[in-house]
Amino acid sequence: MLTVRAVRAVPVEVPMKRPLGTSAAAVPSAPLLLVDLQTEEGVIGRSYLFCYLRAAAPGISAMLGEIERLTKGARIEPAKLWSALAKRFTLIGVQGVVRMAMSAFDIACWDALAAAKGEPLATLLGGAPKPVRAYNSSGLGLQHSPESAADEAEELLESGFTGVKLRLGHPTVDEDLNVVRAVRKRLPDAVRLMVDYNQALTRDEAIVRGRALDGEGVHWLEGPIRHDDWRGCAEVAGAVKTPVQIGENFSLPHQM
């Protein structure tokens, strides 16, 4: 059994090879928080967070310091530790930076247990590692013209990916369609094209644009409206033929 000794968090900012333009904001770099969970037994569990904003890292680090204070000397039993921390933070709420800090600690706990066993976490949990089909999401932002987006989509396939994701949310539906058609025309039929609105639309706008995209060779429509408007997401999904994808902002079991 492992015992919590210390929690260390190091903020870093990684420049994006292709600055990403979304309907929410331009993302020129990735603010990350690297977390090490040190144990009395010498095993280190690791995790990292994408903090979205540079200003979020100090707050999350401060919460990790509080988590260290509360758990130092405790046995690493992830579910038990999560429940204890959730109870301790009831008044402030298990959300925002509190939830992100708890998640980083929880992931590091599981990583430490797997490292101590010398096996992948999937194996520790009773599963088995297996290949997962991945797509390239490092580009194709809103700043592109249709032709430049098509050029970049081809570049994103050079490392062997079989899918790419395109950001949408231009002022008009016609602009969205022009970019989608240019990219889809340039990609091989076997390559999946996903699109992401980054929660920019209203429900009614999402239905209009989603229906316009039906039949355009789009594999899924991601984040059309606010991620926490579950009823609205269901209404959009029921009104369009292209599958609607949400969940990137989910972090607790009840949200799944």
PDB file of C-alpha atoms in Angstrom:
ATOM      1  CA  MET A   1       0.000   0.000   0.000  1.00  0.00           C
ATOM      2  CA  LEU A   2       1.245   3.480  -0.848  1.00  0.00           C
ATOM      3  CA  THR A   3       1.194   6.572   1.359  1.00  0.00           C
ATOM      4  CA  VAL A   4       0.897  10.231   0.335  1.00  0.00           C
ATOM      5  CA  ARG A   5       4.074  12.175   1.024  1.00  0.00           C
ATOM      6  CA  ALA A   6       3.784  15.347  -1.081  1.00  0.00           C
ATOM      7  CA  VAL A   7       2.054  16.879  -4.093  1.00  0.00           C
ATOM      8  CA  ARG A   8       4.083  19.038  -6.461  1.00  0.00           C
ATOM      9  CA  ALA A   9       2.628  21.124  -9.298  1.00  0.00           C
ATOM     10  CA  VAL A  10       4.666  22.855 -12.011  1.00  0.00           C
ATOM     11  CA  PRO A  11       2.982  25.240 -14.484  1.00  0.00           C
ATOM     12  CA  VAL A  12       4.310  25.271 -18.052  1.00  0.00           C
ATOM     13  CA  GLU A  13       3.126  26.952 -21.223  1.00  0.00           C
ATOM     14  CA  VAL A  14       3.635  25.089 -24.487  1.00  0.00           C
ATOM     15  CA  PRO A  15       3.465  27.045 -27.772  1.00  0.00           C
ATOM     16  CA  MET A  16       1.035  25.580 -30.287  1.00  0.00           C
ATOM     17  CA  LYS A  17       2.657  24.528 -33.535  1.00  0.00           C
ATOM     18  CA  ARG A  18      -0.511  25.762 -35.227  1.00  0.00           C
ATOM     19  CA  PRO A  19      -2.242  28.492 -33.169  1.00  0.00           C
ATOM     20  CA  LEU A  20      -5.856  27.443 -32.886  1.00  0.00           C
ATOM     21  CA  GLY A  21      -8.683  29.835 -33.676  1.00  0.00           C
ATOM     22  CA  THR A  22     -12.028  28.803 -32.175  1.00  0.00           C
ATOM     23  CA  SER A  23     -15.394  30.509 -31.884  1.00  0.00           C
ATOM     24  CA  ALA A  24     -14.644  31.033 -28.174  1.00  0.00           C
ATOM     25  CA  ALA A  25     -11.082  32.385 -28.336  1.00  0.00           C
ATOM     26  CA  ALA A  26      -7.748  32.168 -30.110  1.00  0.00           C
ATOM     27  CA  VAL A  27      -5.418  29.627 -28.490  1.00  0.00           C
ATOM     28  CA  PRO A  28      -1.747  30.367 -29.297  1.00  0.00           C
ATOM     29  CA  SER A  29      -0.337  28.191 -26.497  1.00  0.00           C
ATOM     30  CA  ALA A  30      -1.358  25.443 -24.081  1.00  0.00           C
ATOM     31  CA  PRO A  31      -1.164  26.322 -20.359  1.00  0.00           C
ATOM     32  CA  LEU A  32      -0.464  23.031 -18.580  1.00  0.00           C
ATOM     33  CA  LEU A  33      -0.007  22.023 -14.957  1.00  0.00           C
ATOM     34  CA  LEU A  34       2.307  19.042 -14.388  1.00  0.00           C
ATOM     35  CA  VAL A  35       1.520  17.196 -11.154  1.00  0.00           C
ATOM     36  CA  ASP A  36       3.708  14.736  -9.246  1.00  0.00           C
ATOM     37  CA  LEU A  37       2.315  12.760  -6.319  1.00  0.00           C
ATOM     38  CA  GLN A  38       5.262  11.645  -4.204  1.00  0.00           C
ATOM     39  CA  THR A  39       4.795   8.650  -1.914  1.00  0.00           C
ATOM     40  CA  GLU A  40       6.650   7.550   1.204  1.00  0.00           C
ATOM     41  CA  GLU A  41       7.534   4.353  -0.656  1.00  0.00           C
ATOM     42  CA  GLY A  42       9.368   6.233  -3.427  1.00  0.00           C
ATOM     43  CA  VAL A  43       6.780   5.661  -6.153  1.00  0.00           C
ATOM     44  CA  ILE A  44       5.685   8.785  -8.041  1.00  0.00           C
ATOM     45  CA  GLY A  45       2.250   9.134  -9.616  1.00  0.00           C
ATOM     46  CA  ARG A  46       1.922  11.684 -12.394  1.00  0.00           C
ATOM     47  CA  SER A  47      -0.870  13.610 -14.068  1.00  0.00           C
ATOM     48  CA  TYR A  48      -1.282  16.828 -15.999  1.00  0.00           C
ATOM     49  CA  LEU A  49      -4.044  19.338 -16.628  1.00  0.00           C
ATOM     50  CA  PHE A  50      -4.825  21.577 -19.570  1.00  0.00           C
ATOM     51  CA  CYS A  51      -5.827  24.706 -17.655  1.00  0.00           C
ATOM     52  CA  TYR A  52      -7.510  26.577 -20.546  1.00  0.00           C
ATOM     53  CA  LEU A  53      -6.299  29.916 -19.103  1.00  0.00           C
ATOM     54  CA  ARG A  54      -2.823  30.816 -17.847  1.00  0.00           C
ATOM     55  CA  ALA A  55      -4.462  32.529 -14.859  1.00  0.00           C
ATOM     56  CA  ALA A  56      -6.086  29.266 -13.741  1.00  0.00           C
ATOM     57  CA  ALA A  57      -2.824  27.463 -12.915  1.00  0.00           C
ATOM     58  CA  PRO A  58      -2.013  29.378  -9.674  1.00  0.00           C
ATOM     59  CA  GLY A  59      -5.498  28.741  -8.284  1.00  0.00           C
ATOM     60  CA  ILE A  60      -5.365  25.041  -9.098  1.00  0.00           C
ATOM     61  CA  SER A  61      -1.861  24.825  -7.609  1.00  0.00           C
ATOM     62  CA  ALA A  62      -3.117  26.452  -4.403  1.00  0.00           C
ATOM     63  CA  MET A  63      -5.925  23.899  -4.154  1.00  0.00           C
ATOM     64  CA  LEU A  64      -3.425  21.085  -4.706  1.00  0.00           C
ATOM     65  CA  GLY A  65      -1.461  22.501  -1.787  1.00  0.00           C
ATOM     66  CA  GLU A  66      -4.582  22.251   0.359  1.00  0.00           C
ATOM     67  CA  ILE A  67      -5.144  18.692  -0.873  1.00  0.00           C
ATOM     68  CA  GLU A  68      -1.574  17.831   0.114  1.00  0.00           C
ATOM     69  CA  ARG A  69      -2.186  19.234   3.598  1.00  0.00           C
ATOM     70  CA  LEU A  70      -5.372  17.212   3.992  1.00  0.00           C
ATOM     71  CA  THR A  71      -4.023  13.908   2.638  1.00  0.00           C
ATOM     72  CA  LYS A  72      -0.378  13.840   3.761  1.00  0.00           C
ATOM     73  CA  GLY A  73       0.237  10.488   5.446  1.00  0.00           C
ATOM     74  CA  ALA A  74      -2.962   8.943   4.080  1.00  0.00           C
ATOM     75  CA  ARG A  75      -3.021   5.609   2.297  1.00  0.00           C
ATOM     76  CA  ILE A  76      -3.606   5.928  -1.437  1.00  0.00           C
ATOM     77  CA  GLU A  77      -7.129   4.634  -1.898  1.00  0.00           C
ATOM     78  CA  PRO A  78      -8.482   6.843  -4.704  1.00  0.00           C
ATOM     79  CA  ALA A  79     -12.232   6.419  -4.161  1.00  0.00           C
ATOM     80  CA  LYS A  80     -11.921   6.919  -0.408  1.00  0.00           C
ATOM     81  CA  LEU A  81      -9.698   9.985  -0.819  1.00  0.00           C
ATOM     82  CA  TRP A  82     -12.045  11.505  -3.411  1.00  0.00           C
ATOM     83  CA  SER A  83     -15.037  11.088  -1.083  1.00  0.00           C
ATOM     84  CA  ALA A  84     -13.159  12.634   1.832  1.00  0.00           C
ATOM     85  CA  LEU A  85     -12.040  15.626  -0.233  1.00  0.00           C
ATOM     86  CA  ALA A  86     -15.505  16.129  -1.728  1.00  0.00           C
ATOM     87  CA  LYS A  87     -16.943  16.229   1.793  1.00  0.00           C
ATOM     88  CA  ARG A  88     -14.250  18.671   2.939  1.00  0.00           C
ATOM     89  CA  PHE A  89     -14.933  21.005  -0.003  1.00  0.00           C
ATOM     90  CA  THR A  90     -18.741  20.848   0.206  1.00  0.00           C
ATOM     91  CA  LEU A  91     -19.185  24.524   1.076  1.00  0.00           C
ATOM     92  CA  ILE A  92     -16.932  25.887  -1.661  1.00  0.00           C
ATOM     93  CA  GLY A  93     -18.268  23.305  -4.117  1.00  0.00           C
ATOM     94  CA  VAL A  94     -16.621  20.524  -6.109  1.00  0.00           C
ATOM     95  CA  GLN A  95     -16.466  22.531  -9.320  1.00  0.00           C
ATOM     96  CA  GLY A  96     -14.130  24.788 -11.271  1.00  0.00           C
ATOM     97  CA  VAL A  97     -10.558  24.892  -9.978  1.00  0.00           C
ATOM     98  CA  VAL A  98     -11.506  22.720  -6.985  1.00  0.00           C
ATOM     99  CA  ARG A  99     -12.680  19.907  -9.223  1.00  0.00           C
ATOM    100  CA  MET A 100      -9.674  20.300 -11.532  1.00  0.00           C
ATOM    101  CA  ALA A 101      -7.285  20.044  -8.576  1.00  0.00           C
ATOM    102  CA  MET A 102      -9.112  17.010  -7.196  1.00  0.00           C
ATOM    103  CA  SER A 103      -9.055  15.395 -10.635  1.00  0.00           C
ATOM    104  CA  ALA A 104      -5.306  15.942 -11.033  1.00  0.00           C
ATOM    105  CA  PHE A 105      -4.723  14.393  -7.608  1.00  0.00           C
ATOM    106  CA  ASP A 106      -7.079  11.478  -8.344  1.00  0.00           C
ATOM    107  CA  ILE A 107      -5.375  10.678 -11.662  1.00  0.00           C
ATOM    108  CA  ALA A 108      -1.958  10.818  -9.986  1.00  0.00           C
ATOM    109  CA  CYS A 109      -3.199   8.430  -7.281  1.00  0.00           C
ATOM    110  CA  TRP A 110      -4.277   5.883  -9.869  1.00  0.00           C
ATOM    111  CA  ASP A 111      -1.041   6.358 -11.789  1.00  0.00           C
ATOM    112  CA  ALA A 112       0.981   5.706  -8.626  1.00  0.00           C
ATOM    113  CA  LEU A 113      -0.903   2.465  -7.951  1.00  0.00           C
ATOM    114  CA  ALA A 114      -0.293   1.280 -11.511  1.00  0.00           C
ATOM    115  CA  ALA A 115       3.380   2.282 -11.344  1.00  0.00           C
ATOM    116  CA  ALA A 116       3.806   0.359  -8.093  1.00  0.00           C
ATOM    117  CA  LYS A 117       2.432  -2.738  -9.813  1.00  0.00           C
ATOM    118  CA  GLY A 118       4.578  -2.160 -12.891  1.00  0.00           C
ATOM    119  CA  GLU A 119       1.625  -2.442 -15.231  1.00  0.00           C
ATOM    120  CA  PRO A 120      -0.671  -0.158 -17.267  1.00  0.00           C
ATOM    121  CA  LEU A 121      -3.637   1.318 -15.401  1.00  0.00           C
ATOM    122  CA  ALA A 122      -6.011  -0.440 -17.806  1.00  0.00           C
ATOM    123  CA  THR A 123      -4.587  -3.774 -16.666  1.00  0.00           C
ATOM    124  CA  LEU A 124      -4.817  -2.785 -12.993  1.00  0.00           C
ATOM    125  CA  LEU A 125      -8.510  -1.996 -13.508  1.00  0.00           C
ATOM    126  CA  GLY A 126      -9.166  -5.371 -15.109  1.00  0.00           C
ATOM    127  CA  GLY A 127      -8.961  -4.418 -18.775  1.00  0.00           C
ATOM    128  CA  ALA A 128      -6.278  -4.627 -21.420  1.00  0.00           C
ATOM    129  CA  PRO A 129      -4.522  -1.933 -23.475  1.00  0.00           C
ATOM    130  CA  LYS A 130      -5.587  -1.935 -27.115  1.00  0.00           C
ATOM    131  CA  PRO A 131      -5.284   0.355 -30.138  1.00  0.00           C
ATOM    132  CA  VAL A 132      -7.642   3.338 -30.312  1.00  0.00           C
ATOM    133  CA  ARG A 133      -8.384   5.152 -33.552  1.00  0.00           C
ATOM    134  CA  ALA A 134      -7.117   8.730 -33.205  1.00  0.00           C
ATOM    135  CA  TYR A 135      -7.683  11.890 -35.208  1.00  0.00           C
ATOM    136  CA  ASN A 136      -5.527  15.001 -35.628  1.00  0.00           C
ATOM    137  CA  SER A 137      -6.971  18.064 -33.910  1.00  0.00           C
ATOM    138  CA  SER A 138      -3.878  20.299 -33.901  1.00  0.00           C
ATOM    139  CA  GLY A 139      -5.060  22.928 -36.347  1.00  0.00           C
ATOM    140  CA  LEU A 140      -7.930  23.753 -38.690  1.00  0.00           C
ATOM    141  CA  GLY A 141      -9.065  26.815 -36.760  1.00  0.00           C
ATOM    142  CA  LEU A 142     -11.426  29.587 -37.794  1.00  0.00           C
ATOM    143  CA  GLN A 143      -8.679  31.771 -39.226  1.00  0.00           C
ATOM    144  CA  HIS A 144      -8.521  29.737 -42.426  1.00  0.00           C
ATOM    145  CA  SER A 145      -9.950  30.397 -45.853  1.00  0.00           C
ATOM    146  CA  PRO A 146     -11.531  27.324 -47.498  1.00  0.00           C
ATOM    147  CA  GLU A 147      -8.430  26.604 -49.589  1.00  0.00           C
ATOM    148  CA  SER A 148      -5.918  27.132 -46.778  1.00  0.00           C
ATOM    149  CA  ALA A 149      -8.029  24.904 -44.530  1.00  0.00           C
ATOM    150  CA  ALA A 150      -7.977  22.186 -47.182  1.00  0.00           C
ATOM    151  CA  ASP A 151      -4.187  22.543 -47.469  1.00  0.00           C
ATOM    152  CA  GLU A 152      -3.741  22.206 -43.715  1.00  0.00           C
ATOM    153  CA  ALA A 153      -6.092  19.215 -43.559  1.00  0.00           C
ATOM    154  CA  GLU A 154      -3.815  17.386 -45.988  1.00  0.00           C
ATOM    155  CA  GLU A 155      -0.777  18.285 -43.860  1.00  0.00           C
ATOM    156  CA  LEU A 156      -2.467  16.860 -40.760  1.00  0.00           C
ATOM    157  CA  LEU A 157      -2.703  13.457 -42.447  1.00  0.00           C
ATOM    158  CA  GLU A 158       1.033  13.222 -43.139  1.00  0.00           C
ATOM    159  CA  SER A 159       1.797  11.534 -39.801  1.00  0.00           C
ATOM    160  CA  GLY A 160      -0.641   8.708 -40.481  1.00  0.00           C
ATOM    161  CA  PHE A 161      -3.895   9.946 -38.952  1.00  0.00           C
ATOM    162  CA  THR A 162      -7.162   8.846 -40.526  1.00  0.00           C
ATOM    163  CA  GLY A 163      -9.308  11.705 -39.246  1.00  0.00           C
ATOM    164  CA  VAL A 164      -9.145  15.472 -38.699  1.00  0.00           C
ATOM    165  CA  LYS A 165     -11.269  17.996 -36.820  1.00  0.00           C
ATOM    166  CA  LEU A 166     -12.302  21.373 -38.213  1.00  0.00           C
ATOM    167  CA  ARG A 167     -13.490  24.337 -36.115  1.00  0.00           C
ATOM    168  CA  LEU A 168     -16.630  26.092 -37.256  1.00  0.00           C
ATOM    169  CA  GLY A 169     -18.667  29.088 -36.127  1.00  0.00           C
ATOM    170  CA  HIS A 170     -18.174  31.632 -38.901  1.00  0.00           C
ATOM    171  CA  PRO A 171     -20.627  34.555 -39.072  1.00  0.00           C
ATOM    172  CA  THR A 172     -22.795  32.765 -41.641  1.00  0.00           C
ATOM    173  CA  VAL A 173     -23.785  29.193 -42.368  1.00  0.00           C
ATOM    174  CA  ASP A 174     -22.588  29.613 -45.955  1.00  0.00           C
ATOM    175  CA  GLU A 175     -19.050  30.349 -44.732  1.00  0.00           C
ATOM    176  CA  ASP A 176     -19.122  27.196 -42.621  1.00  0.00           C
ATOM    177  CA  LEU A 177     -20.342  25.164 -45.581  1.00  0.00           C
ATOM    178  CA  ASN A 178     -17.684  26.550 -47.920  1.00  0.00           C
ATOM    179  CA  VAL A 179     -14.885  25.485 -45.574  1.00  0.00           C
ATOM    180  CA  VAL A 180     -16.401  22.055 -44.915  1.00  0.00           C
ATOM    181  CA  ARG A 181     -16.851  21.366 -48.616  1.00  0.00           C
ATOM    182  CA  ALA A 182     -13.309  22.471 -49.484  1.00  0.00           C
ATOM    183  CA  VAL A 183     -11.791  20.249 -46.790  1.00  0.00           C
ATOM    184  CA  ARG A 184     -14.037  17.261 -47.476  1.00  0.00           C
ATOM    185  CA  LYS A 185     -13.283  17.449 -51.212  1.00  0.00           C
ATOM    186  CA  ARG A 186      -9.541  17.329 -50.528  1.00  0.00           C
ATOM    187  CA  LEU A 187      -9.658  14.402 -48.084  1.00  0.00           C
ATOM    188  CA  PRO A 188      -9.786  10.732 -49.115  1.00  0.00           C
ATOM    189  CA  ASP A 189     -13.190   9.128 -48.608  1.00  0.00           C
ATOM    190  CA  ALA A 190     -11.851   6.869 -45.850  1.00  0.00           C
ATOM    191  CA  VAL A 191     -10.691   9.851 -43.758  1.00  0.00           C
ATOM    192  CA  ARG A 192     -13.156  11.050 -41.144  1.00  0.00           C
ATOM    193  CA  LEU A 193     -13.940  14.769 -40.918  1.00  0.00           C
ATOM    194  CA  MET A 194     -15.284  16.007 -37.581  1.00  0.00           C
ATOM    195  CA  VAL A 195     -16.435  19.593 -36.938  1.00  0.00           C
ATOM    196  CA  ASP A 196     -16.489  21.517 -33.648  1.00  0.00           C
ATOM    197  CA  TYR A 197     -18.472  24.673 -32.839  1.00  0.00           C
ATOM    198  CA  ASN A 198     -16.925  25.056 -29.373  1.00  0.00           C
ATOM    199  CA  GLN A 199     -20.371  25.729 -27.877  1.00  0.00           C
ATOM    200  CA  ALA A 200     -20.871  28.909 -29.936  1.00  0.00           C
ATOM    201  CA  LEU A 201     -24.466  28.487 -31.103  1.00  0.00           C
ATOM    202  CA  THR A 202     -27.965  28.788 -29.719  1.00  0.00           C
ATOM    203  CA  ARG A 203     -30.185  25.739 -29.958  1.00  0.00           C
ATOM    204  CA  ASP A 204     -32.068  27.124 -32.962  1.00  0.00           C
ATOM    205  CA  GLU A 205     -28.846  28.153 -34.734  1.00  0.00           C
ATOM    206  CA  ALA A 206     -27.390  24.705 -34.093  1.00  0.00           C
ATOM    207  CA  ILE A 207     -30.382  23.015 -35.688  1.00  0.00           C
ATOM    208  CA  VAL A 208     -30.186  25.249 -38.770  1.00  0.00           C
ATOM    209  CA  ARG A 209     -26.441  24.743 -39.211  1.00  0.00           C
ATOM    210  CA  GLY A 210     -26.593  21.066 -38.323  1.00  0.00           C
ATOM    211  CA  ARG A 211     -29.215  20.425 -40.971  1.00  0.00           C
ATOM    212  CA  ALA A 212     -27.123  22.354 -43.491  1.00  0.00           C
ATOM    213  CA  LEU A 213     -24.198  20.027 -42.715  1.00  0.00           C
ATOM    214  CA  ASP A 214     -26.269  16.852 -43.111  1.00  0.00           C
ATOM    215  CA  GLY A 215     -25.095  15.045 -46.221  1.00  0.00           C
ATOM    216  CA  GLU A 216     -21.760  16.919 -46.367  1.00  0.00           C
ATOM    217  CA  GLY A 217     -19.662  13.954 -45.221  1.00  0.00           C
ATOM    218  CA  VAL A 218     -19.218  15.098 -41.612  1.00  0.00           C
ATOM    219  CA  HIS A 219     -18.583  12.251 -39.142  1.00  0.00           C
ATOM    220  CA  TRP A 220     -19.836  14.169 -36.111  1.00  0.00           C
ATOM    221  CA  LEU A 221     -20.924  17.640 -34.995  1.00  0.00           C
ATOM    222  CA  GLU A 222     -19.211  18.553 -31.729  1.00  0.00           C
ATOM    223  CA  GLY A 223     -20.162  21.074 -29.069  1.00  0.00           C
ATOM    224  CA  PRO A 224     -22.845  22.998 -30.957  1.00  0.00           C
ATOM    225  CA  ILE A 225     -24.303  24.644 -27.812  1.00  0.00           C
ATOM    226  CA  ARG A 226     -23.452  24.954 -24.102  1.00  0.00           C
ATOM    227  CA  HIS A 227     -22.249  21.622 -22.785  1.00  0.00           C
ATOM    228  CA  ASP A 228     -24.461  21.848 -19.689  1.00  0.00           C
ATOM    229  CA  ASP A 229     -27.669  22.396 -21.663  1.00  0.00           C
ATOM    230  CA  TRP A 230     -28.428  18.685 -21.854  1.00  0.00           C
ATOM    231  CA  ARG A 231     -32.024  19.138 -22.969  1.00  0.00           C
ATOM    232  CA  GLY A 232     -30.930  21.519 -25.725  1.00  0.00           C
ATOM    233  CA  CYS A 233     -28.214  19.106 -26.865  1.00  0.00           C
ATOM    234  CA  ALA A 234     -30.793  16.320 -27.027  1.00  0.00           C
ATOM    235  CA  GLU A 235     -33.116  18.529 -29.078  1.00  0.00           C
ATOM    236  CA  VAL A 236     -30.319  19.360 -31.523  1.00  0.00           C
ATOM    237  CA  ALA A 237     -29.368  15.680 -31.805  1.00  0.00           C
ATOM    238  CA  GLY A 238     -32.977  14.772 -32.502  1.00  0.00           C
ATOM    239  CA  ALA A 239     -33.335  17.408 -35.216  1.00  0.00           C
ATOM    240  CA  VAL A 240     -30.246  16.640 -37.329  1.00  0.00           C
ATOM    241  CA  LYS A 241     -28.927  13.497 -38.999  1.00  0.00           C
ATOM    242  CA  THR A 242     -25.230  14.025 -38.261  1.00  0.00           C
ATOM    243  CA  PRO A 243     -24.296  12.548 -34.842  1.00  0.00           C
ATOM    244  CA  VAL A 244     -23.886  15.208 -32.132  1.00  0.00           C
ATOM    245  CA  GLN A 245     -20.849  14.839 -29.870  1.00  0.00           C
ATOM    246  CA  ILE A 246     -20.583  16.340 -26.365  1.00  0.00           C
ATOM    247  CA  GLY A 247     -18.686  15.433 -23.199  1.00  0.00           C
ATOM    248  CA  GLU A 248     -15.306  17.162 -23.449  1.00  0.00           C
ATOM    249  CA  ASN A 249     -16.225  19.306 -20.419  1.00  0.00           C
ATOM    250  CA  PHE A 250     -17.636  16.429 -18.362  1.00  0.00           C
ATOM    251  CA  SER A 251     -15.534  15.361 -15.387  1.00  0.00           C
ATOM    252  CA  LEU A 252     -17.859  13.646 -12.913  1.00  0.00           C
ATOM    253  CA  PRO A 253     -19.822  10.380 -13.190  1.00  0.00           C
ATOM    254  CA  HIS A 254     -23.280  11.989 -12.993  1.00  0.00           C
ATOM    255  CA  GLN A 255     -22.511  14.069 -16.090  1.00  0.00           C
ATOM    256  CA  MET A 256     -21.951  10.893 -18.099  1.00  0.00           C
TER     257      MET A 256
END
